[in-house]
PDB file of C-alpha atoms and ligand atoms in Angstrom:
ATOM      1  CA  MET A  26      -6.677  36.228  -2.182  1.00 63.00           C
ATOM      2  CA  GLY A  27      -9.954  37.984  -1.841  1.00 71.00           C
ATOM      3  CA  LYS A  28     -13.219  36.024  -2.494  1.00 90.00           C
ATOM      4  CA  ASP A  29     -15.426  37.849  -4.620  1.00 97.00           C
ATOM      5  CA  VAL A  30     -18.916  37.741  -6.506  1.00 98.00           C
ATOM      6  CA  ILE A  31     -18.339  38.485 -10.274  1.00 98.00           C
ATOM      7  CA  ILE A  32     -21.644  39.544 -12.063  1.00 98.00           C
ATOM      8  CA  ALA A  33     -21.682  38.212 -15.765  1.00 98.00           C
ATOM      9  CA  CYS A  34     -23.072  41.401 -17.563  1.00 97.00           C
ATOM     10  CA  ASP A  35     -24.328  39.455 -20.532  1.00 96.00           C
ATOM     11  CA  PHE A  36     -26.140  42.230 -22.275  1.00 95.00           C
ATOM     12  CA  ASN A  37     -25.681  43.436 -25.792  1.00 90.00           C
ATOM     13  CA  SER A  38     -25.845  47.189 -25.378  1.00 94.00           C
ATOM     14  CA  LYS A  39     -24.239  49.893 -23.389  1.00 96.00           C
ATOM     15  CA  ASN A  40     -27.955  51.422 -22.579  1.00 96.00           C
ATOM     16  CA  GLU A  41     -28.902  47.924 -20.999  1.00 96.00           C
ATOM     17  CA  VAL A  42     -25.562  47.506 -19.016  1.00 97.00           C
ATOM     18  CA  LEU A  43     -25.574  51.095 -17.737  1.00 97.00           C
ATOM     19  CA  ASN A  44     -29.165  50.841 -16.490  1.00 98.00           C
ATOM     20  CA  PHE A  45     -28.449  47.437 -14.948  1.00 98.00           C
ATOM     21  CA  LEU A  46     -25.222  49.177 -12.839  1.00 98.00           C
ATOM     22  CA  ASP A  47     -27.437  52.291 -12.144  1.00 98.00           C
ATOM     23  CA  LEU A  48     -29.479  50.019  -9.614  1.00 98.00           C
ATOM     24  CA  PHE A  49     -26.184  49.676  -7.533  1.00 98.00           C
ATOM     25  CA  LYS A  50     -26.203  52.654  -5.370  1.00 97.00           C
ATOM     26  CA  GLU A  51     -23.926  51.574  -2.492  1.00 97.00           C
ATOM     27  CA  GLU A  52     -21.735  48.603  -3.871  1.00 96.00           C
ATOM     28  CA  LYS A  53     -19.389  48.493  -7.004  1.00 97.00           C
ATOM     29  CA  PRO A  54     -19.709  44.814  -7.949  1.00 98.00           C
ATOM     30  CA  PHE A  55     -16.803  43.080  -9.867  1.00 98.00           C
ATOM     31  CA  LEU A  56     -17.920  42.422 -13.450  1.00 98.00           C
ATOM     32  CA  LYS A  57     -17.647  40.189 -16.319  1.00 98.00           C
ATOM     33  CA  ILE A  58     -17.900  41.660 -19.720  1.00 98.00           C
ATOM     34  CA  GLY A  59     -17.811  38.876 -22.620  1.00 97.00           C
ATOM     35  CA  MET A  60     -17.716  38.929 -26.191  1.00 96.00           C
ATOM     36  CA  GLU A  61     -21.193  39.969 -26.947  1.00 94.00           C
ATOM     37  CA  LEU A  62     -21.043  43.552 -25.080  1.00 96.00           C
ATOM     38  CA  TYR A  63     -17.396  44.117 -26.021  1.00 97.00           C
ATOM     39  CA  TYR A  64     -18.235  43.305 -29.662  1.00 96.00           C
ATOM     40  CA  ALA A  65     -21.371  45.299 -29.440  1.00 95.00           C
ATOM     41  CA  GLU A  66     -19.858  48.408 -27.779  1.00 96.00           C
ATOM     42  CA  GLY A  67     -15.893  48.206 -28.325  1.00 96.00           C
ATOM     43  CA  PRO A  68     -13.436  48.932 -25.538  1.00 97.00           C
ATOM     44  CA  GLU A  69     -14.954  52.298 -25.075  1.00 97.00           C
ATOM     45  CA  ILE A  70     -17.632  50.396 -22.930  1.00 97.00           C
ATOM     46  CA  VAL A  71     -14.848  49.084 -20.690  1.00 97.00           C
ATOM     47  CA  ARG A  72     -13.309  52.564 -19.942  1.00 97.00           C
ATOM     48  CA  GLN A  73     -16.593  53.899 -19.228  1.00 97.00           C
ATOM     49  CA  ILE A  74     -17.497  50.944 -16.888  1.00 97.00           C
ATOM     50  CA  LYS A  75     -13.934  51.291 -15.247  1.00 97.00           C
ATOM     51  CA  LYS A  76     -14.526  54.943 -14.769  1.00 97.00           C
ATOM     52  CA  ARG A  77     -17.632  54.151 -12.540  1.00 97.00           C
ATOM     53  CA  GLY A  78     -15.207  52.461 -10.078  1.00 97.00           C
ATOM     54  CA  HIS A  79     -15.753  48.762 -11.066  1.00 98.00           C
ATOM     55  CA  LYS A  80     -13.269  45.819 -11.259  1.00 98.00           C
ATOM     56  CA  ILE A  81     -13.627  44.215 -14.592  1.00 98.00           C
ATOM     57  CA  PHE A  82     -13.104  40.558 -15.572  1.00 98.00           C
ATOM     58  CA  LEU A  83     -12.816  40.757 -19.663  1.00 98.00           C
ATOM     59  CA  ASP A  84     -13.802  37.311 -20.818  1.00 98.00           C
ATOM     60  CA  LEU A  85     -12.668  37.333 -24.599  1.00 98.00           C
ATOM     61  CA  LYS A  86     -11.025  34.106 -24.365  1.00 98.00           C
ATOM     62  CA  LEU A  87      -7.733  34.565 -26.538  1.00 98.00           C
ATOM     63  CA  HIS A  88      -6.289  31.887 -28.702  1.00 98.00           C
ATOM     64  CA  ASP A  89      -3.968  32.770 -31.607  1.00 98.00           C
ATOM     65  CA  ILE A  90      -0.312  32.338 -32.397  1.00 98.00           C
ATOM     66  CA  PRO A  91       1.863  33.420 -29.390  1.00 98.00           C
ATOM     67  CA  ASN A  92       2.861  36.594 -30.980  1.00 98.00           C
ATOM     68  CA  THR A  93      -0.790  37.988 -31.759  1.00 98.00           C
ATOM     69  CA  VAL A  94      -1.958  36.964 -28.437  1.00 98.00           C
ATOM     70  CA  MET A  95       1.079  38.727 -26.663  1.00 98.00           C
ATOM     71  CA  LYS A  96       0.009  41.981 -28.782  1.00 98.00           C
ATOM     72  CA  ALA A  97      -3.537  41.756 -28.115  1.00 97.00           C
ATOM     73  CA  MET A  98      -2.766  41.079 -24.268  1.00 97.00           C
ATOM     74  CA  LYS A  99      -0.694  44.492 -24.298  1.00 96.00           C
ATOM     75  CA  VAL A 100      -3.736  46.636 -25.533  1.00 94.00           C
ATOM     76  CA  LEU A 101      -5.925  44.691 -23.118  1.00 94.00           C
ATOM     77  CA  SER A 102      -3.582  45.729 -20.229  1.00 92.00           C
ATOM     78  CA  ASN A 103      -3.510  49.313 -21.469  1.00 94.00           C
ATOM     79  CA  LEU A 104      -7.347  49.090 -20.842  1.00 94.00           C
ATOM     80  CA  ASP A 105      -6.826  48.646 -17.129  1.00 91.00           C
ATOM     81  CA  VAL A 106      -8.983  45.662 -16.775  1.00 96.00           C
ATOM     82  CA  ASP A 107      -8.261  43.408 -13.474  1.00 97.00           C
ATOM     83  CA  MET A 108      -8.709  39.917 -15.191  1.00 98.00           C
ATOM     84  CA  CYS A 109      -8.595  38.636 -18.552  1.00 97.00           C
ATOM     85  CA  ASN A 110      -8.323  35.129 -20.040  1.00 98.00           C
ATOM     86  CA  LEU A 111      -7.520  32.834 -22.715  1.00 98.00           C
ATOM     87  CA  HIS A 112      -7.722  29.097 -24.075  1.00 98.00           C
ATOM     88  CA  ALA A 113      -4.905  26.776 -22.334  1.00 98.00           C
ATOM     89  CA  SER A 114      -5.365  24.837 -25.367  1.00 97.00           C
ATOM     90  CA  GLY A 115      -3.375  27.418 -27.513  1.00 97.00           C
ATOM     91  CA  SER A 116      -0.258  25.921 -25.766  1.00 98.00           C
ATOM     92  CA  ILE A 117       2.457  26.742 -22.845  1.00 98.00           C
ATOM     93  CA  LYS A 118       4.212  29.152 -25.246  1.00 98.00           C
ATOM     94  CA  MET A 119       1.099  31.120 -26.186  1.00 98.00           C
ATOM     95  CA  MET A 120       0.271  31.695 -22.459  1.00 98.00           C
ATOM     96  CA  GLU A 121       3.889  32.649 -21.626  1.00 98.00           C
ATOM     97  CA  ALA A 122       3.575  35.392 -24.556  1.00 98.00           C
ATOM     98  CA  ALA A 123      -0.028  36.452 -23.141  1.00 98.00           C
ATOM     99  CA  LEU A 124       1.693  37.053 -19.718  1.00 98.00           C
ATOM    100  CA  GLN A 125       4.599  38.884 -21.192  1.00 98.00           C
ATOM    101  CA  GLY A 126       2.311  41.046 -23.362  1.00 98.00           C
ATOM    102  CA  LEU A 127       0.075  41.704 -20.487  1.00 97.00           C
ATOM    103  CA  THR A 128       2.500  43.042 -18.083  1.00 97.00           C
ATOM    104  CA  ARG A 129       2.992  46.503 -17.889  1.00 95.00           C
ATOM    105  CA  GLN A 130       6.083  48.542 -17.810  1.00 94.00           C
ATOM    106  CA  ASP A 131       5.906  49.039 -13.738  1.00 95.00           C
ATOM    107  CA  GLY A 132       5.455  45.326 -13.371  1.00 96.00           C
ATOM    108  CA  THR A 133       1.775  45.113 -12.677  1.00 96.00           C
ATOM    109  CA  ARG A 134      -0.684  43.155 -14.811  1.00 97.00           C
ATOM    110  CA  PRO A 135      -4.139  41.986 -14.588  1.00 97.00           C
ATOM    111  CA  LEU A 136      -4.802  38.583 -13.293  1.00 98.00           C
ATOM    112  CA  LEU A 137      -4.528  35.908 -16.134  1.00 98.00           C
ATOM    113  CA  ILE A 138      -6.958  32.992 -16.158  1.00 98.00           C
ATOM    114  CA  ALA A 139      -7.091  29.709 -18.531  1.00 98.00           C
ATOM    115  CA  VAL A 140     -10.044  28.370 -19.887  1.00 97.00           C
ATOM    116  CA  THR A 141      -9.600  24.484 -19.743  1.00 94.00           C
ATOM    117  CA  GLN A 142     -12.124  22.543 -22.067  1.00 89.00           C
ATOM    118  CA  LEU A 143     -15.396  24.255 -22.407  1.00 89.00           C
ATOM    119  CA  THR A 144     -18.112  22.818 -20.711  1.00 84.00           C
ATOM    120  CA  SER A 145     -20.250  22.832 -23.857  1.00 86.00           C
ATOM    121  CA  THR A 146     -17.703  20.128 -25.018  1.00 89.00           C
ATOM    122  CA  SER A 147     -18.701  16.698 -24.220  1.00 90.00           C
ATOM    123  CA  GLU A 148     -16.093  13.761 -23.796  1.00 92.00           C
ATOM    124  CA  GLU A 149     -17.402  12.109 -26.572  1.00 93.00           C
ATOM    125  CA  VAL A 150     -16.979  15.273 -28.742  1.00 93.00           C
ATOM    126  CA  MET A 151     -13.327  15.723 -27.305  1.00 94.00           C
ATOM    127  CA  GLN A 152     -12.537  12.129 -28.257  1.00 95.00           C
ATOM    128  CA  ASN A 153     -14.186  11.750 -31.520  1.00 96.00           C
ATOM    129  CA  GLU A 154     -13.992  15.424 -33.136  1.00 95.00           C
ATOM    130  CA  LEU A 155     -10.751  16.567 -31.427  1.00 95.00           C
ATOM    131  CA  LEU A 156      -9.176  13.212 -31.172  1.00 96.00           C
ATOM    132  CA  ILE A 157      -8.192  13.946 -27.730  1.00 96.00           C
ATOM    133  CA  ASN A 158      -8.252  10.298 -26.546  1.00 96.00           C
ATOM    134  CA  LYS A 159      -8.087  10.657 -23.008  1.00 96.00           C
ATOM    135  CA  PRO A 160     -10.874  11.205 -20.182  1.00 96.00           C
ATOM    136  CA  LEU A 161     -12.195  14.681 -20.053  1.00 93.00           C
ATOM    137  CA  ASP A 162     -11.196  15.337 -16.237  1.00 92.00           C
ATOM    138  CA  GLU A 163      -7.600  14.322 -17.168  1.00 95.00           C
ATOM    139  CA  VAL A 164      -7.259  16.763 -19.967  1.00 95.00           C
ATOM    140  CA  VAL A 165      -8.837  19.494 -17.719  1.00 94.00           C
ATOM    141  CA  MET A 166      -6.541  18.722 -14.980  1.00 96.00           C
ATOM    142  CA  GLN A 167      -3.581  18.561 -17.605  1.00 97.00           C
ATOM    143  CA  TYR A 168      -4.322  22.134 -18.887  1.00 97.00           C
ATOM    144  CA  ALA A 169      -4.640  23.451 -15.527  1.00 98.00           C
ATOM    145  CA  GLU A 170      -0.958  22.238 -14.772  1.00 98.00           C
ATOM    146  CA  ASN A 171       0.014  23.643 -18.293  1.00 98.00           C
ATOM    147  CA  ALA A 172      -1.432  27.209 -17.173  1.00 98.00           C
ATOM    148  CA  LYS A 173       0.499  26.865 -13.594  1.00 98.00           C
ATOM    149  CA  ILE A 174       3.529  25.974 -15.481  1.00 98.00           C
ATOM    150  CA  ALA A 175       3.156  28.897 -17.748  1.00 98.00           C
ATOM    151  CA  GLY A 176       2.900  31.422 -14.819  1.00 98.00           C
ATOM    152  CA  LEU A 177      -0.868  31.906 -15.226  1.00 98.00           C
ATOM    153  CA  ASP A 178      -2.483  32.927 -12.096  1.00 98.00           C
ATOM    154  CA  GLY A 179      -5.282  30.284 -12.070  1.00 98.00           C
ATOM    155  CA  VAL A 180      -8.424  28.615 -14.301  1.00 98.00           C
ATOM    156  CA  VAL A 181     -12.056  28.955 -15.168  1.00 97.00           C
ATOM    157  CA  CYS A 182     -13.803  25.471 -13.976  1.00 94.00           C
ATOM    158  CA  SER A 183     -16.894  24.228 -12.308  1.00 90.00           C
ATOM    159  CA  PRO A 184     -17.142  24.598  -8.335  1.00 91.00           C
ATOM    160  CA  LEU A 185     -17.322  20.933  -8.394  1.00 90.00           C
ATOM    161  CA  GLU A 186     -13.594  20.735  -9.884  1.00 92.00           C
ATOM    162  CA  ALA A 187     -12.161  23.526  -7.752  1.00 94.00           C
ATOM    163  CA  ARG A 188     -10.835  21.557  -5.003  1.00 95.00           C
ATOM    164  CA  LYS A 189      -8.992  18.946  -7.441  1.00 95.00           C
ATOM    165  CA  VAL A 190      -7.423  22.167  -9.306  1.00 97.00           C
ATOM    166  CA  LYS A 191      -6.171  23.293  -6.225  1.00 96.00           C
ATOM    167  CA  ASN A 192      -4.893  19.823  -5.183  1.00 96.00           C
ATOM    168  CA  LYS A 193      -3.075  19.799  -8.212  1.00 96.00           C
ATOM    169  CA  CYS A 194      -1.826  23.287  -8.741  1.00 97.00           C
ATOM    170  CA  GLY A 195      -1.548  24.701  -5.245  1.00 97.00           C
ATOM    171  CA  GLU A 196      -3.770  26.440  -2.850  1.00 96.00           C
ATOM    172  CA  ASN A 197      -3.008  29.756  -4.277  1.00 97.00           C
ATOM    173  CA  PHE A 198      -3.862  28.884  -7.715  1.00 98.00           C
ATOM    174  CA  ILE A 199      -7.231  30.852  -8.372  1.00 98.00           C
ATOM    175  CA  THR A 200     -10.541  29.064  -9.597  1.00 97.00           C
ATOM    176  CA  VAL A 201     -12.967  31.115 -11.157  1.00 97.00           C
ATOM    177  CA  THR A 202     -16.076  29.400 -11.274  1.00 96.00           C
ATOM    178  CA  PRO A 203     -19.599  29.551 -13.162  1.00 95.00           C
ATOM    179  CA  GLY A 204     -22.596  27.416 -12.899  1.00 93.00           C
ATOM    180  CA  VAL A 205     -23.775  28.866  -9.635  1.00 95.00           C
ATOM    181  CA  ARG A 206     -27.569  29.013  -8.563  1.00 95.00           C
ATOM    182  CA  PHE A 207     -29.480  29.776  -5.486  1.00 95.00           C
ATOM    183  CA  ALA A 208     -30.937  26.814  -3.457  1.00 93.00           C
ATOM    184  CA  ASP A 209     -34.330  27.978  -4.428  1.00 93.00           C
ATOM    185  CA  GLY A 210     -33.809  29.504  -8.055  1.00 91.00           C
ATOM    186  CA  GLU A 211     -33.899  28.345 -11.520  1.00 88.00           C
ATOM    187  CA  VAL A 212     -31.236  26.440 -12.960  1.00 88.00           C
ATOM    188  CA  GLY A 213     -32.010  27.444 -16.550  1.00 86.00           C
ATOM    189  CA  ASP A 214     -29.544  25.832 -19.098  1.00 84.00           C
ATOM    190  CA  GLN A 215     -26.699  25.172 -16.492  1.00 81.00           C
ATOM    191  CA  VAL A 216     -26.213  21.456 -15.831  1.00 82.00           C
ATOM    192  CA  ARG A 217     -23.688  20.957 -12.784  1.00 81.00           C
ATOM    193  CA  VAL A 218     -24.840  23.982 -10.481  1.00 88.00           C
ATOM    194  CA  THR A 219     -24.061  24.677  -6.965  1.00 93.00           C
ATOM    195  CA  THR A 220     -25.015  27.350  -4.479  1.00 95.00           C
ATOM    196  CA  PRO A 221     -22.579  30.288  -3.676  1.00 96.00           C
ATOM    197  CA  ALA A 222     -22.196  28.692  -0.150  1.00 95.00           C
ATOM    198  CA  LYS A 223     -21.527  25.444  -1.441  1.00 94.00           C
ATOM    199  CA  ALA A 224     -18.844  26.918  -3.911  1.00 95.00           C
ATOM    200  CA  LYS A 225     -17.191  28.578  -1.252  1.00 94.00           C
ATOM    201  CA  GLU A 226     -16.903  25.228   0.780  1.00 93.00           C
ATOM    202  CA  LEU A 227     -15.617  23.740  -2.504  1.00 93.00           C
ATOM    203  CA  GLY A 228     -12.707  26.307  -2.602  1.00 92.00           C
ATOM    204  CA  SER A 229     -13.788  28.663  -5.384  1.00 96.00           C
ATOM    205  CA  ASP A 230     -12.425  31.892  -5.154  1.00 97.00           C
ATOM    206  CA  TYR A 231     -14.595  33.957  -7.541  1.00 98.00           C
ATOM    207  CA  ILE A 232     -17.925  32.914  -8.548  1.00 98.00           C
ATOM    208  CA  VAL A 233     -19.431  34.419 -11.723  1.00 98.00           C
ATOM    209  CA  VAL A 234     -23.071  34.609 -11.356  1.00 98.00           C
ATOM    210  CA  GLY A 235     -25.249  36.268 -14.504  1.00 97.00           C
ATOM    211  CA  ARG A 236     -28.866  35.225 -14.700  1.00 96.00           C
ATOM    212  CA  PRO A 237     -29.570  34.586 -10.946  1.00 97.00           C
ATOM    213  CA  ILE A 238     -28.609  38.442 -10.476  1.00 98.00           C
ATOM    214  CA  THR A 239     -29.525  40.010 -13.823  1.00 98.00           C
ATOM    215  CA  LYS A 240     -32.587  38.519 -14.099  1.00 97.00           C
ATOM    216  CA  ALA A 241     -33.736  38.974 -10.379  1.00 97.00           C
ATOM    217  CA  GLU A 242     -36.605  41.025  -9.627  1.00 97.00           C
ATOM    218  CA  ASN A 243     -34.207  42.730  -7.192  1.00 98.00           C
ATOM    219  CA  PRO A 244     -30.760  42.436  -8.713  1.00 98.00           C
ATOM    220  CA  VAL A 245     -29.214  44.330  -5.892  1.00 98.00           C
ATOM    221  CA  GLU A 246     -30.676  41.943  -3.080  1.00 98.00           C
ATOM    222  CA  ALA A 247     -29.897  38.886  -5.351  1.00 98.00           C
ATOM    223  CA  TYR A 248     -26.299  40.291  -5.485  1.00 98.00           C
ATOM    224  CA  ARG A 249     -26.098  40.869  -1.701  1.00 98.00           C
ATOM    225  CA  ARG A 250     -27.723  37.376  -1.196  1.00 97.00           C
ATOM    226  CA  CYS A 251     -24.671  35.975  -3.272  1.00 97.00           C
ATOM    227  CA  VAL A 252     -22.156  37.986  -1.385  1.00 97.00           C
ATOM    228  CA  ARG A 253     -23.495  36.948   2.097  1.00 96.00           C
ATOM    229  CA  GLU A 254     -23.791  33.331   0.901  1.00 96.00           C
ATOM    230  CA  PHE A 255     -20.233  32.955  -0.800  1.00 97.00           C
ATOM    231  CA  CYS A 256     -18.199  35.662   1.028  1.00 93.00           C
ATOM    232  CA  LEU A 257     -19.493  34.975   4.617  1.00 87.00           C
ATOM    233  CA  GLY A 258     -20.607  31.395   4.264  1.00 83.00           C
ATOM    234  CA  ILE A 259     -24.041  31.972   5.265  1.00 81.00           C
ATOM    235  CA  ASN A 260     -26.468  29.707   4.104  1.00 77.00           C
ATOM    236  CA  GLU A 261     -29.809  30.829   3.345  1.00 74.00           C
TER     237      GLU A 261
HETATM  238  O1  LIG B 323     -26.140  33.351 -16.303  1.00 72.25           O
HETATM  239  P1  LIG B 323     -25.208  32.534 -15.771  1.00 72.25           P
HETATM  240  O2  LIG B 323     -25.260  32.477 -14.269  1.00 72.25           O
HETATM  241  O3  LIG B 323     -25.574  31.007 -16.138  1.00 72.25           O
HETATM  242  O4  LIG B 323     -23.968  33.137 -16.159  1.00 72.25           O
HETATM  243  C1  LIG B 323     -22.832  32.350 -16.149  1.00 72.25           C
HETATM  244  C2  LIG B 323     -21.819  32.930 -17.109  1.00 72.25           C
HETATM  245  O5  LIG B 323     -20.446  32.337 -17.127  1.00 72.25           O
HETATM  246  C3  LIG B 323     -21.953  33.023 -18.436  1.00 72.25           C
HETATM  247  O6  LIG B 323     -21.095  34.483 -18.961  1.00 72.25           O
HETATM  248  C4  LIG B 323     -21.185  31.987 -19.288  1.00 72.25           C
HETATM  249  O7  LIG B 323     -21.074  32.353 -20.615  1.00 72.25           O
HETATM  250  C5  LIG B 323     -20.315  31.813 -18.482  1.00 72.25           C
HETATM  251  N1  LIG B 323     -19.530  30.555 -18.371  1.00 72.25           N
HETATM  252  C6  LIG B 323     -20.327  29.312 -17.945  1.00 72.25           C
HETATM  253  N2  LIG B 323     -19.755  28.250 -18.045  1.00 72.25           N
HETATM  254  C7  LIG B 323     -18.302  28.152 -18.545  1.00 72.25           C
HETATM  255  C8  LIG B 323     -17.487  29.207 -18.693  1.00 72.25           C
HETATM  256  C9  LIG B 323     -18.135  30.335 -18.788  1.00 72.25           C
HETATM  257  O8  LIG B 323     -21.561  29.545 -17.619  1.00 72.25           O
HETATM  258  N3  LIG B 323     -17.856  26.821 -18.333  1.00 72.25           N
END
């Protein structure tokens, strides 16, 4: 399983994202396209970026009845993305339907990753609004296990949870982890952060890095630093 750095392309227009990608002359980074860019520009932006040779994690977090998710996933797999995701809270049946929809006729498919509990949901909100009367980390682990049972490839989680997820679901169960910051960088609105080197040590397979790269003075150099720290374990 390849360790890789995924750049979160949190831009809201085609021009902005293409200008950003033009900075990369030598590398073709793995990119995350989220709702903002996808809803602004539609599937054409995915095709266009794919044509430039990038791998794409399409972060649309599907959650609906199994049949609808299955059909939507079929459309996404035809878009030729490399990774996509859904909410584990949609049930094991929904996740199984998603996998079915995602699998192409030749048996290949993008990686499918589950969101467990959003990191914006506190234990208090989960218990008092959603009426899930369990500790938050127990719910996260149960949802990860449900994703594993449904046949998914892994989960999005904090690097701080990656080891626990792997202990529960196996070493090959992928952990995709945002919340990454350089040791000397700004934290912004992220709360529980780790450096790329620490994320590697904790067992993350993919780190998702947005602003430390997109807002850097030199984004290409910031990306290279992430790769050195995360893929090679060099602490800077
Ligand atoms: O700019 P930054 O590095 O904080 O970007 C992290 C990316 O990962 C953003 O696209 C954010 O929406 C996403 N993300 C996150 N925390 C989660 C799930 C997704 O930061 N729990």
